[in-house]
Coordinates of C-alpha atoms in Angstrom, one line a residue:
M1485 CA -4.5 -42.1 1.7
N1486 CA -1.2 -41.9 -0.1
Q1487 CA -1.0 -39.8 -3.2
A1488 CA 1.1 -37.3 -5.1
Q1489 CA 0.3 -34.6 -7.6
L1490 CA 2.4 -32.7 -10.0
F1491 CA 2.9 -28.9 -10.1
T1492 CA 4.2 -27.5 -13.4
V1493 CA 6.4 -24.4 -13.1
Q1494 CA 6.8 -22.3 -16.3
P1495 CA 8.9 -19.2 -15.6
D1496 CA 8.0 -16.2 -17.9
L1497 CA 11.4 -14.7 -18.5
P1498 CA 14.3 -16.0 -20.6
S1499 CA 16.8 -15.6 -17.7
I1500 CA 14.8 -18.0 -15.5
A1501 CA 13.2 -20.3 -18.2
G1502 CA 15.7 -23.1 -17.3
L1503 CA 14.3 -23.3 -13.8
G1504 CA 10.9 -24.7 -15.0
G1505 CA 9.8 -28.3 -14.7
N1506 CA 7.3 -30.7 -13.1
F1507 CA 7.7 -31.2 -9.4
A1508 CA 6.0 -33.8 -7.3
S1509 CA 3.9 -32.9 -4.2
P1510 CA 3.3 -35.9 -1.9
Y1511 CA 0.4 -36.2 0.6
K1512 CA -0.5 -38.8 3.2
G1513 CA -3.6 -38.9 5.4
K1514 CA -5.7 -41.0 7.7
N1515 CA -9.3 -40.6 8.7
L1516 CA -11.5 -42.2 11.3
S1517 CA -15.1 -41.6 12.2
A1518 CA -17.7 -43.3 14.5
R1519 CA -21.2 -42.5 15.6
F1520 CA -23.5 -43.9 18.3
D1521 CA -27.2 -43.4 18.5
Y1522 CA -29.3 -44.2 21.6
R1523 CA -32.9 -43.8 22.6
L1524 CA -33.0 -43.1 26.3
T1525 CA -36.8 -42.9 26.6
P1526 CA -39.7 -42.5 24.2
N1527 CA -39.2 -38.7 24.7
H1528 CA -35.4 -38.5 24.8
T1529 CA -32.9 -39.5 22.1
M1530 CA -29.2 -38.8 21.9
Y1531 CA -26.2 -39.4 19.6
A1532 CA -22.5 -39.0 19.9
R1533 CA -19.9 -38.8 17.1
Y1534 CA -16.1 -38.7 16.9
S1535 CA -14.0 -38.1 13.9
H1536 CA -10.3 -37.8 13.3
D1537 CA -8.2 -36.4 10.4
G1538 CA -4.4 -36.7 10.4
N1539 CA -2.4 -35.8 7.3
H1540 CA 0.9 -34.4 6.2
G1541 CA 2.1 -33.1 2.8
F1542 CA 4.7 -31.1 1.0
G1543 CA 3.6 -28.5 -1.5
P1544 CA 3.0 -24.8 -2.4
S1545 CA 0.8 -22.6 -0.2
G1546 CA -0.7 -20.9 -3.2
G1547 CA 0.1 -21.1 -6.9
A1548 CA 2.8 -23.2 -8.6
T1549 CA 6.1 -21.9 -7.3
L1550 CA 9.6 -23.5 -7.2
P1551 CA 9.9 -26.1 -4.4
S1552 CA 12.2 -24.0 -2.1
N1553 CA 9.0 -21.9 -1.6
W1554 CA 6.9 -24.9 -0.5
L1555 CA 5.8 -25.9 2.9
R1556 CA 5.8 -29.0 5.0
N1557 CA 2.2 -29.1 6.3
T1558 CA 1.2 -31.4 9.1
N1559 CA -2.3 -31.6 10.6
W1560 CA -4.0 -33.4 13.5
S1561 CA -7.7 -32.8 14.0
D1562 CA -10.2 -34.3 16.4
Q1563 CA -13.9 -33.5 16.6
T1564 CA -16.5 -34.8 19.2
V1565 CA -20.2 -34.0 19.0
F1566 CA -22.9 -34.8 21.6
D1567 CA -26.6 -34.1 21.0
L1568 CA -29.7 -34.7 23.2
T1569 CA -33.2 -34.1 21.8
S1570 CA -36.1 -34.0 24.3
S1571 CA -39.8 -33.6 23.7
F1572 CA -41.9 -32.9 26.8
P1573 CA -45.5 -32.4 25.7
P1574 CA -45.4 -33.0 21.9
S1575 CA -45.7 -29.2 21.4
L1576 CA -42.4 -28.5 23.2
V1577 CA -39.1 -29.8 21.8
N1578 CA -35.6 -29.0 23.1
D1579 CA -32.3 -29.8 21.4
F1580 CA -29.0 -29.5 23.3
H1581 CA -25.8 -29.8 21.3
F1582 CA -22.2 -29.8 22.6
G1583 CA -19.2 -29.8 20.3
Y1584 CA -15.5 -30.0 20.9
T1585 CA -12.8 -29.6 18.3
Y1586 CA -9.0 -29.7 18.4
W1587 CA -6.7 -28.7 15.6
Q1588 CA -2.9 -28.9 15.7
N1589 CA -1.2 -27.6 12.6
R1590 CA 2.5 -27.0 11.7
N1591 CA 3.7 -25.2 8.5
L1592 CA 7.5 -25.5 8.3
F1593 CA 10.1 -24.7 5.7
P1594 CA 11.5 -27.5 3.5
R1595 CA 14.7 -29.3 4.5
Q1596 CA 17.4 -30.6 2.3
Q1597 CA 15.9 -34.1 2.3
D1598 CA 12.5 -32.6 1.2
C1599 CA 14.0 -30.5 -1.6
P1600 CA 17.5 -31.8 -2.6
G1601 CA 19.4 -29.3 -4.7
C1602 CA 16.6 -26.7 -4.7
L1603 CA 17.4 -23.2 -5.9
G1604 CA 17.0 -20.7 -3.1
L1605 CA 16.6 -23.2 -0.3
G1606 CA 16.8 -21.2 3.0
F1607 CA 16.8 -17.8 1.2
P1608 CA 14.4 -15.0 2.0
D1609 CA 11.1 -15.1 0.3
L1610 CA 11.9 -13.5 -3.0
T1611 CA 9.6 -12.3 -5.8
M1612 CA 11.0 -10.6 -9.0
I1613 CA 10.2 -7.3 -10.6
G1614 CA 9.7 -8.1 -14.3
S1615 CA 8.2 -11.6 -13.7
N1616 CA 4.7 -12.5 -12.8
N1617 CA 5.3 -16.0 -11.5
F1618 CA 8.7 -16.2 -9.9
E1619 CA 9.0 -16.9 -6.2
I1620 CA 11.6 -18.8 -4.3
G1621 CA 13.0 -19.1 -0.7
N1622 CA 11.3 -19.5 2.6
T1623 CA 7.7 -18.7 2.0
S1624 CA 6.6 -15.4 3.6
N1625 CA 3.8 -16.7 5.8
A1626 CA 5.8 -19.3 7.7
T1627 CA 6.8 -20.8 9.9
Q1628 CA 3.4 -21.3 11.5
G1629 CA 2.0 -23.5 14.2
R1630 CA -1.3 -23.5 16.0
D1631 CA -3.0 -25.5 18.8
L1632 CA -6.7 -24.5 18.7
R1633 CA -9.6 -25.7 20.7
R1634 CA -13.2 -24.9 20.5
Y1635 CA -16.0 -25.7 23.0
T1636 CA -19.5 -25.0 21.6
F1637 CA -22.7 -25.2 23.5
Q1638 CA -26.0 -24.8 21.6
D1639 CA -29.5 -25.1 22.9
S1640 CA -32.7 -24.5 21.0
L1641 CA -36.3 -24.7 22.1
T1642 CA -39.3 -25.0 19.8
W1643 CA -42.8 -24.4 21.2
Q1644 CA -46.0 -24.8 19.2
K1645 CA -48.7 -22.6 20.9
G1646 CA -51.9 -22.2 19.0
T1647 CA -51.2 -20.4 15.7
H1648 CA -47.6 -19.6 16.8
R1649 CA -44.4 -21.6 16.5
F1650 CA -41.8 -20.0 18.8
R1651 CA -38.1 -20.7 18.7
F1652 CA -35.7 -19.6 21.3
G1653 CA -32.0 -20.4 21.3
T1654 CA -28.5 -19.6 22.5
E1655 CA -25.0 -20.4 21.3
L1656 CA -21.9 -20.1 23.6
E1657 CA -18.5 -20.7 22.1
R1658 CA -15.2 -20.6 23.9
A1659 CA -12.2 -20.8 21.7
P1660 CA -8.7 -20.8 23.4
G1661 CA -5.7 -21.0 21.1
T1662 CA -2.0 -20.6 21.0
G1663 CA 0.7 -21.1 18.4
F1664 CA 3.6 -19.3 16.6
W1665 CA 3.9 -17.2 13.5
G1666 CA 7.4 -16.6 12.3
Y1667 CA 6.6 -14.6 9.2
C1668 CA 9.3 -13.2 6.9
D1669 CA 12.1 -15.4 8.2
P1670 CA 14.7 -14.3 7.4
A1671 CA 13.0 -11.7 5.2
C1672 CA 10.4 -11.0 2.5
G1673 CA 12.0 -9.2 -0.4
V1674 CA 11.9 -8.2 -4.0
I1675 CA 14.7 -8.5 -6.5
F1676 CA 15.1 -7.2 -10.0
S1677 CA 15.2 -9.4 -13.1
P1678 CA 18.1 -9.0 -15.5
E1679 CA 15.6 -8.1 -18.3
F1680 CA 14.0 -5.3 -16.2
V1681 CA 17.4 -3.8 -15.3
A1682 CA 18.5 -3.9 -19.0
S1683 CA 15.3 -2.2 -20.0
V1684 CA 15.7 0.8 -17.7
I1685 CA 19.4 1.4 -17.3
P1686 CA 21.4 2.9 -20.1
A1687 CA 23.9 0.5 -21.6
P1688 CA 27.1 2.4 -20.4
Y1689 CA 26.0 1.8 -16.8
L1690 CA 24.9 -1.9 -17.1
P1691 CA 28.4 -3.2 -16.2
L1692 CA 27.9 -1.7 -12.7
F1693 CA 25.4 -4.4 -12.0
N1694 CA 27.4 -7.4 -13.2
L1695 CA 24.2 -9.2 -14.0
P1696 CA 24.0 -13.0 -14.9
A1697 CA 22.6 -13.7 -18.3
T1698 CA 20.7 -16.7 -16.9
I1699 CA 19.9 -17.8 -13.4
T1700 CA 20.8 -21.4 -12.7
S1701 CA 22.3 -21.4 -9.2
D1702 CA 22.2 -19.7 -5.8
A1703 CA 25.4 -17.8 -6.8
D1704 CA 23.5 -16.3 -9.8
L1705 CA 20.6 -15.2 -7.5
L1706 CA 23.0 -13.4 -5.1
R1707 CA 24.2 -11.2 -8.0
L1708 CA 20.8 -9.7 -8.6
P1709 CA 20.0 -6.2 -7.3
I1710 CA 17.7 -6.0 -4.3
A1711 CA 14.7 -3.7 -4.3
G1712 CA 13.8 -3.8 -0.6
T1713 CA 12.6 -6.2 2.1
Q1714 CA 10.6 -6.6 5.2
V1715 CA 12.3 -8.5 8.0
G1716 CA 10.5 -10.5 10.7
L1717 CA 12.1 -9.9 14.0
G1718 CA 11.3 -11.0 17.6
D1719 CA 9.4 -13.7 19.4
P1720 CA 7.1 -15.6 17.0
S1721 CA 4.8 -16.9 19.7
Q1722 CA 1.1 -16.1 19.2
P1723 CA -0.5 -14.4 20.9
P1724 CA 2.6 -12.4 22.0
P1725 CA 3.5 -12.8 25.7
Y1726 CA 2.1 -9.4 27.0
N1727 CA -1.3 -10.0 28.6
V1728 CA -1.4 -13.4 26.8
K1729 CA -4.1 -14.6 29.2
N1730 CA -6.4 -11.9 27.9
A1731 CA -5.6 -12.5 24.3
R1732 CA -5.6 -16.3 23.8
V1733 CA -9.3 -16.9 24.4
N1734 CA -12.3 -15.6 22.4
D1735 CA -15.8 -16.1 23.7
R1736 CA -18.7 -15.8 21.3
Y1737 CA -22.3 -15.4 22.4
R1738 CA -25.5 -15.5 20.3
L1739 CA -29.1 -15.3 21.4
Y1740 CA -32.1 -15.5 19.1
F1741 CA -35.9 -15.5 19.1
Q1742 CA -38.2 -16.3 16.2
D1743 CA -41.9 -16.7 15.7
T1744 CA -43.9 -18.1 12.8
W1745 CA -47.4 -16.8 13.2
K1746 CA -50.2 -18.1 11.1
L1747 CA -52.5 -15.1 11.2
R1748 CA -54.9 -16.7 8.7
P1749 CA -55.1 -20.0 7.0
N1750 CA -53.5 -18.4 3.9
F1751 CA -51.3 -15.8 5.5
T1752 CA -48.2 -16.4 7.7
V1753 CA -45.8 -13.9 9.2
N1754 CA -42.3 -14.6 10.3
Y1755 CA -40.4 -12.3 12.6
G1756 CA -37.4 -12.6 14.9
L1757 CA -34.4 -10.9 16.5
A1758 CA -30.9 -12.2 17.1
W1759 CA -27.9 -10.7 19.0
Q1760 CA -24.2 -11.7 18.8
Y1761 CA -21.1 -10.6 20.6
E1762 CA -17.4 -11.6 20.6
S1763 CA -15.1 -10.9 23.6
T1764 CA -11.7 -10.7 21.9
L1765 CA -12.3 -9.7 18.3
F1766 CA -10.0 -6.7 18.8
N1767 CA -7.2 -5.9 21.3
F1768 CA -9.3 -4.2 24.0
D1769 CA -6.4 -4.2 26.5
L1770 CA -4.0 -2.1 24.4
T1771 CA -4.3 1.6 24.0
K1772 CA -2.6 3.4 21.1
P1773 CA 0.5 5.4 21.8
Q1774 CA 0.7 9.2 21.2
Y1775 CA 3.0 8.4 18.3
L1776 CA 0.0 7.2 16.3
A1777 CA -2.2 10.3 17.0
P1778 CA -1.7 11.8 13.5
L1779 CA -3.1 8.6 12.0
Y1780 CA -5.5 7.3 14.7
G1781 CA -6.9 10.5 16.1
S1782 CA -6.7 12.2 19.5
N1783 CA -8.7 9.5 21.3
L1784 CA -6.1 6.8 21.9
S1785 CA -8.4 4.4 23.6
P1786 CA -8.4 0.8 22.3
T1787 CA -10.5 -0.1 19.2
K1788 CA -14.2 -0.1 20.1
N1789 CA -16.1 -3.4 20.3
N1790 CA -19.4 -4.1 18.6
P1791 CA -21.8 -4.8 21.4
H1792 CA -25.0 -3.7 19.5
N1793 CA -25.1 -6.2 16.7
F1794 CA -28.8 -6.9 16.7
S1795 CA -30.2 -8.7 13.7
P1796 CA -34.0 -8.2 13.1
A1797 CA -35.8 -10.1 10.4
L1798 CA -39.4 -9.9 9.1
G1799 CA -41.2 -11.7 6.3
F1800 CA -44.6 -13.1 5.2
A1801 CA -46.0 -15.7 2.9
W1802 CA -49.5 -15.2 1.3
N1803 CA -51.4 -17.9 -0.5
V1804 CA -53.5 -15.8 -2.9
G1805 CA -56.9 -17.1 -3.9
G1806 CA -58.5 -20.4 -3.0
D1807 CA -56.8 -22.7 -5.4
N1808 CA -53.4 -23.0 -3.6
K1809 CA -51.5 -22.3 -6.8
T1810 CA -50.2 -18.8 -6.2
V1811 CA -48.0 -17.6 -3.3
I1812 CA -46.6 -14.1 -2.7
R1813 CA -43.7 -13.9 -0.3
A1814 CA -41.4 -11.2 1.0
G1815 CA -38.7 -10.8 3.6
A1816 CA -36.0 -8.5 5.0
G1817 CA -33.2 -8.8 7.5
I1818 CA -29.9 -7.5 8.8
Y1819 CA -27.0 -10.0 9.1
Y1820 CA -23.6 -9.6 10.7
D1821 CA -20.3 -11.3 9.8
T1822 CA -17.2 -11.6 12.0
E1823 CA -13.5 -11.1 11.4
Q1824 CA -10.6 -13.6 11.5
L1825 CA -9.0 -13.7 14.9
W1826 CA -5.5 -13.9 13.5
M1827 CA -6.0 -10.3 12.1
R1828 CA -5.4 -8.8 15.6
L1829 CA -2.1 -10.7 16.4
E1830 CA 0.4 -8.5 14.7
E1831 CA -1.1 -5.4 16.3
R1832 CA -0.4 -6.9 19.7
S1833 CA 3.3 -7.1 18.8
Y1834 CA 3.6 -3.5 17.6
L1835 CA 1.5 -1.9 20.4
G1836 CA 2.9 -4.1 23.2
P1837 CA 6.0 -3.3 25.2
V1838 CA 9.4 -3.5 23.7
G1839 CA 10.3 -7.1 22.9
N1840 CA 6.7 -8.3 22.9
G1841 CA 6.2 -10.6 20.0
R1842 CA 7.3 -10.3 16.4
I1843 CA 7.4 -7.3 14.1
L1844 CA 8.1 -6.5 10.5
Y1845 CA 11.2 -4.3 10.3
P1846 CA 11.7 -2.5 6.9
S1847 CA 15.1 -2.7 5.2
T1848 CA 15.0 1.1 5.1
G1849 CA 15.7 0.9 8.8
F1850 CA 19.2 -0.5 8.1
V1851 CA 22.1 1.6 7.0
N1852 CA 24.5 1.1 4.1
I1853 CA 27.9 -0.4 4.9
Y1854 CA 29.3 -0.6 1.3
P1855 CA 31.0 2.2 -0.5
G1856 CA 30.1 2.8 -4.1
I1857 CA 26.4 1.9 -3.9
I1858 CA 24.4 3.9 -6.5
D1859 CA 20.7 4.6 -6.3
F1860 CA 19.3 4.8 -9.8
S1861 CA 15.8 5.4 -8.4
T1862 CA 17.0 9.0 -7.6
G1863 CA 18.9 9.6 -10.8
G1864 CA 22.1 7.9 -10.0
Q1865 CA 22.9 9.4 -6.6
P1866 CA 25.3 7.5 -4.4
I1867 CA 24.2 6.1 -1.0
A1868 CA 26.8 7.1 1.5
V1869 CA 28.1 4.6 4.1
G1870 CA 25.9 5.2 7.2
D1871 CA 22.9 6.4 5.2
P1872 CA 19.6 4.5 5.4
L1873 CA 19.0 2.0 2.7
Q1874 CA 16.5 3.0 0.0
N1875 CA 13.8 1.0 -1.7
G1876 CA 14.3 0.9 -5.4
L1877 CA 16.8 0.1 -8.0
T1878 CA 20.4 0.3 -6.6
T1879 CA 23.6 -1.5 -7.3
M1880 CA 23.3 -3.4 -4.0
T1881 CA 23.1 -7.1 -4.7
L1882 CA 21.0 -9.7 -2.9
G1883 CA 24.2 -11.2 -1.5
Q1884 CA 25.4 -7.9 -0.2
Y1885 CA 22.1 -7.2 1.4
M1886 CA 21.9 -10.6 3.1
D1887 CA 25.3 -10.1 4.7
L1888 CA 24.3 -6.6 5.8
Q1889 CA 21.1 -7.9 7.4
K1890 CA 23.1 -10.5 9.3
Q1891 CA 25.4 -7.8 10.7
E1892 CA 22.7 -5.2 11.6
A1893 CA 19.7 -7.3 12.6
P1894 CA 21.2 -8.4 16.0
A1895 CA 21.6 -4.8 17.0
V1896 CA 17.9 -4.2 16.3
L1897 CA 17.0 -7.4 18.2
A1898 CA 19.1 -6.2 21.1
K1899 CA 16.8 -3.2 21.4
L1900 CA 13.8 -5.5 21.7
T1901 CA 14.7 -6.8 25.1
P1902 CA 11.3 -7.8 26.6
S1903 CA 9.7 -5.3 29.0
N1904 CA 6.3 -4.9 30.6
S1905 CA 6.2 -1.2 30.4
L1906 CA 4.1 0.5 27.7
D1907 CA 6.2 3.7 27.9
V1908 CA 8.3 2.4 25.0
R1909 CA 6.6 0.0 22.6
N1910 CA 7.8 -1.9 19.6
I1911 CA 6.4 0.6 17.2
H1912 CA 8.5 3.4 18.8
L1913 CA 11.6 1.4 17.7
A1914 CA 10.3 0.0 14.4
K1915 CA 8.8 3.4 13.2
S1916 CA 6.5 1.4 11.0
A1917 CA 3.8 -1.2 11.5
V1918 CA 1.3 -3.4 9.7
H1919 CA -2.2 -4.7 10.4
L1920 CA -3.2 -2.2 13.1
F1921 CA -6.9 -1.5 13.9
P1922 CA -8.5 1.9 13.7
R1923 CA -10.6 3.3 16.6
H1924 CA -13.9 2.5 14.9
Y1925 CA -14.1 -0.9 13.3
P1926 CA -17.7 -2.0 12.7
V1927 CA -17.8 -5.6 11.5
Q1928 CA -19.2 -6.4 8.1
R1929 CA -23.0 -6.5 7.8
S1930 CA -25.6 -6.9 5.0
Y1931 CA -29.1 -5.6 4.5
Q1932 CA -31.1 -8.2 2.5
T1933 CA -34.6 -7.9 1.1
S1934 CA -36.6 -9.9 -1.3
I1935 CA -40.1 -10.1 -2.8
G1936 CA -41.4 -12.7 -5.1
I1937 CA -44.3 -14.8 -6.5
Q1938 CA -44.6 -18.5 -7.2
R1939 CA -47.3 -19.9 -9.5
E1940 CA -48.2 -23.5 -10.4
V1941 CA -49.1 -23.2 -14.1
T1942 CA -49.9 -26.9 -14.5
H1943 CA -49.6 -29.9 -12.2
D1944 CA -46.0 -30.5 -13.3
L1945 CA -44.8 -26.9 -14.0
V1946 CA -44.0 -24.1 -11.5
I1947 CA -42.8 -20.6 -12.3
T1948 CA -41.0 -18.5 -9.6
A1949 CA -40.0 -14.8 -9.9
D1950 CA -38.1 -12.9 -7.2
Y1951 CA -36.6 -9.5 -6.9
V1952 CA -33.7 -9.4 -4.4
R1953 CA -31.5 -6.6 -3.1
R1954 CA -28.5 -7.0 -0.9
V1955 CA -26.4 -4.2 0.4
F1956 CA -23.0 -5.0 2.0
T1957 CA -21.4 -2.3 4.2
H1958 CA -18.2 -2.0 6.3
T1959 CA -16.5 -4.7 4.1
N1960 CA -12.8 -5.1 4.8
I1961 CA -10.8 -3.5 2.0
G1962 CA -7.5 -4.8 3.5
D1963 CA -4.7 -3.0 5.2
R1964 CA -4.2 0.6 3.9
D1965 CA -1.2 2.7 4.7
Y1966 CA -2.6 5.6 6.7
N1967 CA 1.0 7.0 6.9
R1968 CA 1.1 7.4 3.1
F1969 CA 4.8 6.6 3.3
N1970 CA 5.2 6.3 -0.5
R1971 CA 3.3 9.5 -1.2
F1972 CA 5.1 12.2 -3.2
I1973 CA 4.1 15.8 -3.3
N1974 CA 5.9 18.0 -5.9
G1975 CA 8.4 15.3 -6.2
V1976 CA 9.2 15.1 -2.5
Q1977 CA 8.4 12.0 -0.4
T1978 CA 5.8 13.2 2.1
P1979 CA 4.4 10.7 4.5
V1980 CA 2.0 11.9 7.3
I1981 CA 4.6 11.1 9.9
P1982 CA 7.9 12.6 8.6
I1983 CA 10.7 10.3 7.4
C1984 CA 13.4 9.6 10.0
Q1985 CA 16.6 11.5 9.4
G1986 CA 19.9 10.0 10.6
A1987 CA 20.0 9.0 14.2
Q1988 CA 16.2 9.7 14.6
A1989 CA 15.5 6.1 13.4
D1990 CA 17.1 4.8 16.6
D1991 CA 15.5 7.3 19.0
P1992 CA 12.2 5.9 20.5
N1993 CA 11.1 9.5 21.2
A1994 CA 11.5 10.7 17.7
E1995 CA 8.2 11.4 15.9
C1996 CA 9.3 10.0 12.5
S1997 CA 8.7 7.0 10.4
T1998 CA 10.8 4.5 8.4
G1999 CA 8.0 2.8 6.4
P2000 CA 4.3 2.3 6.0
I2001 CA 1.9 2.1 9.0
T2002 CA -1.1 0.1 7.8
F2003 CA -4.5 -0.3 9.3
W2004 CA -7.3 -2.8 8.6
T2005 CA -10.0 -0.7 7.0
P2006 CA -13.7 -1.6 7.0
G2007 CA -14.4 1.0 4.3
G2008 CA -15.9 -1.1 1.5
R2009 CA -19.5 -1.3 0.2
G2010 CA -21.2 -3.5 -2.3
T2011 CA -24.7 -3.9 -3.8
Y2012 CA -26.5 -6.7 -5.5
D2013 CA -29.8 -6.3 -7.3
A2014 CA -31.4 -9.1 -9.3
L2015 CA -34.5 -10.4 -10.9
L2016 CA -34.4 -14.2 -10.5
V2017 CA -36.8 -16.3 -12.6
K2018 CA -37.0 -20.1 -12.4
V2019 CA -39.2 -22.5 -14.4
N2020 CA -39.3 -26.0 -12.7
K2021 CA -40.8 -28.9 -14.6
R2022 CA -41.3 -31.9 -12.3
L2023 CA -40.7 -35.4 -13.5
S2024 CA -43.5 -36.5 -15.9
H2025 CA -43.5 -38.2 -19.2
R2026 CA -39.9 -39.2 -18.5
L2027 CA -38.7 -35.6 -18.5
Q2028 CA -37.6 -33.3 -15.7
G2029 CA -35.9 -29.9 -16.1
I2030 CA -35.1 -26.5 -14.7
V2031 CA -34.6 -23.2 -16.5
S2032 CA -33.1 -20.4 -14.4
Y2033 CA -32.5 -16.9 -15.5
A2034 CA -30.9 -14.0 -13.5
L2035 CA -30.8 -10.4 -14.6
Q2036 CA -28.5 -8.9 -12.1
A2037 CA -26.5 -5.8 -11.3
Q2038 CA -23.6 -6.3 -8.8
K2039 CA -21.4 -3.4 -7.8
G2040 CA -18.4 -3.0 -5.5
L2041 CA -14.7 -2.2 -5.2
N2042 CA -12.7 -3.9 -7.9
S2043 CA -9.3 -2.9 -6.5
I2044 CA -7.7 -0.1 -4.5
Y2045 CA -5.3 1.9 -6.6
N2046 CA -5.9 5.4 -5.4
D2047 CA -5.4 6.1 -1.7
D2048 CA -6.9 9.6 -2.1
N2049 CA -10.2 7.9 -3.3
W2050 CA -10.7 4.3 -2.4
F2051 CA -13.9 4.2 -4.4
A2052 CA -12.2 5.2 -7.7
S2053 CA -12.6 1.6 -8.8
Y2054 CA -16.2 1.2 -7.7
G2055 CA -18.2 -0.3 -10.5
P2056 CA -19.9 -3.4 -12.0
Q2057 CA -18.8 -6.9 -11.0
G2058 CA -19.9 -10.2 -12.3
A2059 CA -22.0 -11.2 -15.3
R2060 CA -25.1 -9.1 -16.2
Q2061 CA -27.2 -12.1 -17.2
I2062 CA -27.0 -15.8 -16.3
L2063 CA -29.0 -18.5 -18.0
T2064 CA -28.9 -22.0 -16.7
I2065 CA -30.7 -24.9 -18.4
S2066 CA -30.6 -28.4 -17.0
G2067 CA -32.7 -31.5 -17.5
I2068 CA -33.0 -35.3 -17.1
A2069 CA -34.5 -37.6 -19.7
D2070 CA -35.4 -41.2 -18.5
L2071 CA -34.7 -43.1 -21.7
P2072 CA -36.8 -46.2 -22.3
W2073 CA -33.9 -48.5 -23.2
G2074 CA -33.8 -51.2 -20.7
Q2075 CA -35.2 -51.5 -17.2
A2076 CA -32.0 -50.4 -15.4
S2077 CA -30.7 -47.8 -17.7
V2078 CA -28.9 -44.8 -16.2
P2079 CA -30.8 -41.5 -16.9
R2080 CA -29.0 -39.1 -19.2
C2081 CA -28.4 -35.7 -17.8
P2082 CA -27.7 -33.1 -20.5
T2083 CA -26.9 -29.7 -19.0
L2084 CA -26.4 -26.3 -20.6
R2085 CA -25.2 -23.3 -18.8
V2086 CA -24.8 -19.9 -20.5
W2087 CA -23.3 -16.7 -18.9
I2088 CA -23.8 -13.4 -20.7

């Protein structure tokens, strides 16, 4: 496969309007697949399958951004599957399944030959205050690479015994993986647009900024004021080196039992129980330092695992009457989700020994080296040479900041000399952190129930009505700043861990902070209640159709805008009513005519 698509970039400000255009995104790929089936004996059959997918492309990782923010993405994937099905007596069937997958992926920054003359090539990842769609420079989530393997063993046994049909099974999955994640290289930052600065700064002070009227070159970008950055520092290898043997493998176990019991010819009960467990969902080998006690609690043990994830299920189907036209059914169960394994990787860097892995270092940890920098976020106060940088609107330009970072980042890196002692950890030096885990982190689960009736009205018309309720708990609401670094009380910035003053930022023993300290938070909840009605007309008289109607109420968190009350945004989600009408008419115009399929969908 060899193809290209176009991405259209339409900047939303006059100063950057000239950067718009249509940009080609090339893609090449190769696929291969083969399957072999073989009957060993009348009671044993097997098959094996191999598939390969190799591809590479150059394009954006999300929406349409300027090409300097794109990625060179290369993939190599192999999958092998083996399956053996055996029947002993006809009432006992066993299915054994083995799968192996390998995925190698590289996400790398564009080179000059990929993006000749691109604005911001090699710059930090930059978004712009005042614009909703401007982003240039090395994309924030790269460079990335991964070499992941997965070995999956599954075995299920079905046994028909009298009025019971039992099913037993197990799934064992071993998933080793290594890679690298060089996020925010050289930094992830925010700049101010000329339009925004002009709208908030009185005209007599605008000459202090020396703003370009339009942005057409790297030199113009370097003149824009910088709002703040996060800088990726340290070893990008993943998992980080400390205890890497414990961290690079995740084992998942699942056991289940199910019985379908025909109590009467017209009444069947289903019940079952499943259990699942993952060995390395969290960083069980890393305690929390005393530094985090104000946020984490006094028990500094590692995040607790979830060893009791049992999933019971119960249901029935009742054929009412003797005409086989009416069925009442109901069921309920508890279901567990999992979490993405990458979510634990950054925590390993912060909680590991000094020099272990990669961390995000806030620009507020650097100090000013330029005289005459004015902070308009504090009413026009100067930032003295040697004082910490501030987030907000200052007269420091992007160019000045990039030079400052080049000067000061090596000194920060020098403090990150690798060590195997947990006495001093990366978080003691960074004084900020992202993507930590709290002590208690139950994985997401749902409670699902339903009850309904199905009635055959005529030989070609069936009506079904169901009431369903789903409750989702412990949903991940993202990483929240437990340090409340940007909280102001009576006009004073008041984080939970006090702001570092002067030399405190360089003292690993100082109980102070230089930025947010965020934790993944399983604090969400959602509900879904619905009456679902479906009328299904089978094909007869050249007509077939389905009419579906849902009267539903879905509620959940719509966003998090109040850290004093995460549920301030809790409310309705989705449509209240959904009507879907679809049908097929077999037109009698010729023996081989293609059926017409008019479809109407209405959302209210």
